[in-house]
Tab-separated table of C-alpha atoms in Angstrom:
chain	number	residue	atom	x	y	z
A	1	MET	CA	-7.581	10.928	2.686
A	2	PRO	CA	-6.112	10.572	6.199
A	3	LEU	CA	-6.372	6.409	7.117
A	4	ALA	CA	-9.278	5.972	9.328
A	5	PHE	CA	-7.942	2.345	10.373
A	6	LEU	CA	-10.485	0.757	12.979
A	7	GLY	CA	-9.038	-1.539	15.633
A	8	ALA	CA	-8.584	-5.175	15.308
A	9	CYS	CA	-11.039	-6.225	17.717
A	10	GLY	CA	-13.911	-3.292	16.326
A	11	THR	CA	-15.675	-3.907	12.914
A	12	ALA	CA	-14.259	-3.269	9.760
A	13	LYS	CA	-17.897	-2.295	8.838
A	14	GLU	CA	-18.025	1.126	10.432
A	15	PRO	CA	-17.806	4.299	8.232
A	16	ALA	CA	-15.081	6.969	8.796
A	17	ALA	CA	-15.859	10.300	9.459
A	18	PRO	CA	-16.538	12.616	6.452
A	19	THR	CA	-14.051	15.140	5.469
A	20	ALA	CA	-14.547	18.789	3.952
A	21	THR	CA	-12.691	17.551	0.628
A	22	ALA	CA	-13.099	13.554	0.407
A	23	PRO	CA	-16.220	11.462	0.766
A	24	ALA	CA	-17.129	9.341	3.247
A	25	VAL	CA	-15.492	5.588	3.206
A	26	LYS	CA	-17.718	2.741	4.416
A	27	ASN	CA	-14.816	0.560	5.002
A	28	VAL	CA	-11.105	0.022	5.057
A	29	ALA	CA	-11.143	-1.597	1.535
A	30	GLU	CA	-12.155	1.659	-0.305
A	31	ILE	CA	-8.985	3.737	0.793
A	32	THR	CA	-6.940	4.757	-2.339
A	33	ALA	CA	-3.052	4.433	-1.928
A	34	GLY	CA	-2.028	6.961	-4.413
A	35	SER	CA	0.332	7.134	-7.224
A	36	THR	CA	3.605	7.795	-4.867
A	37	PHE	CA	4.960	4.750	-3.918
A	38	ASN	CA	8.739	2.689	-3.941
A	39	ASP	CA	9.899	-0.630	-4.056
A	40	ARG	CA	9.204	-1.565	-0.996
A	41	ASP	CA	5.947	0.187	-0.670
A	42	VAL	CA	5.147	-2.739	-3.139
A	43	MET	CA	7.066	-5.623	-0.843
A	44	PHE	CA	5.683	-4.657	1.864
A	45	LEU	CA	2.469	-4.632	0.936
A	46	GLN	CA	2.815	-8.169	-1.131
A	47	MET	CA	4.517	-9.861	1.856
A	48	LEU	CA	1.901	-8.723	4.074
A	49	ALA	CA	-1.184	-9.726	1.754
A	50	ASP	CA	0.310	-13.277	1.628
A	51	HIS	CA	1.129	-13.337	5.442
A	52	GLN	CA	-2.608	-12.252	6.577
A	53	GLN	CA	-3.921	-14.982	3.763
A	54	GLN	CA	-1.857	-17.310	6.390
A	55	GLY	CA	-3.561	-15.074	9.278
A	56	LEU	CA	-6.711	-15.763	8.279
A	57	GLN	CA	-6.351	-19.191	7.865
A	58	MET	CA	-5.507	-19.530	11.481
A	59	ALA	CA	-8.193	-17.524	12.763
A	60	GLU	CA	-10.407	-19.326	11.232
A	61	ILE	CA	-9.112	-22.455	12.503
A	62	GLY	CA	-9.377	-20.481	15.885
A	63	ALA	CA	-12.724	-19.119	15.997
A	64	SER	CA	-13.792	-23.081	15.136
A	65	ARG	CA	-11.538	-25.176	17.346
A	66	ALA	CA	-11.228	-22.745	20.722
A	67	THR	CA	-13.219	-23.614	23.740
A	68	ARG	CA	-12.515	-20.483	25.465
A	69	ALA	CA	-14.841	-17.582	24.414
A	70	ASP	CA	-11.874	-15.097	24.709
A	71	VAL	CA	-10.190	-17.217	22.261
A	72	ALA	CA	-12.788	-17.554	19.617
A	73	ASP	CA	-13.317	-13.949	19.757
A	74	LEU	CA	-9.939	-12.793	19.582
A	75	ALA	CA	-9.693	-15.327	16.183
A	76	LYS	CA	-13.234	-13.528	14.897
A	77	ALA	CA	-11.835	-9.781	15.736
A	78	VAL	CA	-8.892	-10.687	13.805
A	79	GLN	CA	-10.964	-12.442	10.529
A	80	LEU	CA	-13.183	-9.423	10.598
A	81	THR	CA	-10.402	-6.833	10.250
A	82	GLU	CA	-7.755	-8.305	8.169
A	83	LYS	CA	-10.147	-9.664	5.391
A	84	ASP	CA	-10.801	-6.625	5.163
A	85	GLU	CA	-7.343	-4.803	5.277
A	86	LEU	CA	-6.197	-7.836	2.961
A	87	THR	CA	-8.698	-6.483	-0.058
A	88	MET	CA	-7.127	-2.884	0.673
A	89	MET	CA	-3.858	-4.229	-0.098
A	90	GLN	CA	-4.552	-5.909	-2.906
A	91	ASN	CA	-6.677	-3.172	-4.372
A	92	TRP	CA	-3.606	-0.605	-3.939
A	93	LEU	CA	-1.089	-3.039	-5.505
A	94	THR	CA	-4.001	-3.628	-8.603
A	95	GLU	CA	-4.014	0.405	-8.309
A	96	TRP	CA	-0.070	0.198	-8.870
A	97	GLY	CA	-0.268	-2.078	-11.295
A	98	LYS	CA	1.537	-4.705	-9.005
A	99	PRO	CA	1.202	-8.208	-8.770
A	100	THR	CA	-1.517	-9.017	-5.790
A	101	THR	CA	0.989	-11.643	-4.899
A	102	VAL	CA	4.599	-12.018	-3.389
A	103	ASP	CA	7.237	-13.995	-5.016
A	104	LYS	CA	8.243	-16.528	-3.054
A	105	ARG	CA	11.939	-16.942	-3.764
A	106	VAL	CA	13.813	-16.337	-0.649
A	107	SER	CA	16.500	-14.748	-2.360
A	108	VAL	CA	14.419	-11.723	-3.282
A	109	HIS	CA	12.857	-10.817	0.225
A	110	ALA	CA	16.514	-11.781	2.263
A	111	ASP	CA	17.113	-7.632	2.657
A	112	HIS	CA	13.361	-7.546	3.768
A	113	GLY	CA	13.236	-9.546	6.586
A	114	GLY	CA	12.321	-12.822	4.796
A	115	LEU	CA	8.751	-14.258	4.049
A	116	PRO	CA	6.451	-15.116	6.595
A	117	SER	CA	7.792	-18.309	8.626
A	118	THR	CA	4.246	-19.436	9.781
A	119	THR	CA	4.769	-22.672	7.631
A	120	ASP	CA	1.577	-24.458	5.946
A	121	ALA	CA	2.334	-27.466	8.392
A	122	GLU	CA	2.157	-25.744	11.444
A	123	ILE	CA	-1.222	-23.836	10.265
A	124	ASP	CA	-2.213	-27.481	9.699
A	125	SER	CA	-1.154	-28.891	12.947
A	126	LEU	CA	-4.030	-26.436	14.489
A	127	LYS	CA	-6.371	-28.871	12.729
A	128	THR	CA	-5.461	-31.656	14.419
A	129	VAL	CA	-4.191	-30.606	17.760
A	130	LYS	CA	-5.825	-32.739	20.625
A	131	LYS	CA	-8.774	-29.945	21.798
A	132	ALA	CA	-7.394	-29.518	25.214
A	133	ASP	CA	-3.809	-28.248	23.693
A	134	PHE	CA	-5.700	-26.230	20.899
A	135	GLU	CA	-5.767	-22.645	22.990
A	136	SER	CA	-2.140	-23.164	23.865
A	137	ALA	CA	-0.625	-24.113	20.433
A	138	PHE	CA	-2.912	-21.585	18.599
A	139	LEU	CA	-2.075	-18.537	20.990
A	140	ASN	CA	1.644	-19.983	20.421
A	141	LEU	CA	1.746	-19.900	16.852
A	142	PHE	CA	-0.814	-16.793	16.373
A	143	LEU	CA	1.466	-15.019	18.604
A	144	ALA	CA	4.606	-15.391	16.698
A	145	HIS	CA	2.671	-15.122	13.584
A	146	GLN	CA	1.655	-11.362	14.580
A	147	HIS	CA	4.874	-10.439	16.113
A	148	ASN	CA	6.420	-11.241	11.991
A	149	ALA	CA	3.422	-8.625	11.056
A	150	VAL	CA	4.946	-5.935	13.317
A	151	GLU	CA	8.669	-6.537	12.470
A	152	MET	CA	7.396	-6.128	8.518
A	153	ALA	CA	5.324	-2.686	9.147
A	154	GLN	CA	8.745	-1.602	10.949
A	155	LEU	CA	10.989	-2.164	7.857
A	156	GLU	CA	7.652	-0.296	6.042
A	157	LEU	CA	8.013	2.647	8.698
A	158	ASP	CA	11.543	2.547	8.079
A	159	LYS	CA	12.505	3.058	4.128
A	160	GLY	CA	8.390	3.718	2.514
A	161	ALA	CA	7.564	5.662	0.448
A	162	ASN	CA	3.884	5.737	-0.251
A	163	GLU	CA	2.131	8.134	3.081
A	164	GLN	CA	-0.463	5.500	2.986
A	165	THR	CA	1.258	2.699	3.190
A	166	LYS	CA	3.082	4.077	5.784
A	167	GLN	CA	0.157	4.925	7.793
A	168	PHE	CA	-1.283	1.465	7.296
A	169	ALA	CA	2.309	-0.037	8.410
A	170	GLU	CA	1.749	1.738	11.697
A	171	ARG	CA	-1.605	0.979	12.240
A	172	VAL	CA	-0.570	-3.116	11.957
A	173	LYS	CA	2.292	-2.218	14.513
A	174	GLN	CA	-0.051	-1.032	16.802
A	175	SER	CA	-2.588	-3.132	16.247
A	176	ARG	CA	-0.556	-6.444	16.141
A	177	ALA	CA	1.916	-5.552	19.146
A	178	ASP	CA	-1.524	-5.146	20.771
A	179	GLN	CA	-2.551	-8.672	19.938
A	180	VAL	CA	0.618	-9.657	21.329
A	181	GLN	CA	0.018	-8.742	24.338
A	182	GLN	CA	-3.424	-9.854	24.503
A	183	MET	CA	-2.203	-13.326	23.506
A	184	LEU	CA	0.253	-13.222	26.072
A	185	LYS	CA	-2.683	-12.817	28.567
A	186	LEU	CA	-4.721	-15.096	27.819
A	187	LEU	CA	-1.833	-17.796	27.919
A	188	ASN	CA	-0.945	-16.999	31.445
A	189	GLY	CA	-4.736	-16.620	31.949
């Protein structure tokens, strides 16, 4: 079944259009990946799942602390989309009999661009930064974070084997690049 991913600013619960050969998918998390995959596909999903868990932490903080409606709306949209994507990635890894968590040893990921670079301390700093400085701090940190997702997606596109995972990587690359542009405009606006 072709992937019918939703935009990062849309809702994650719209049904995909039904096809003649497959039932309608109610949300992204219900899409299955199929049985053909390689180590790159597994590594990408594990790394991106870890990355998105960090992103969800930041988005939660952004949604609750932002005073600008446009920044809060971006954070809320990210929460909706990335929660569904995270469930989908974990489902695919489980479907393949692979761990849903990433091996945190740096040496394992050196050839794959490394682990996500947002630290727990950076995320925690969003909870205590002065209210007047919050939007700038959040947008700068989240912009860099989403840029890392674009880089991870490109690695999957270059060497992944699973067609569904590669389609997902393309969707991640495009949507996160769009978010980066949106955040640059918010920073300059």
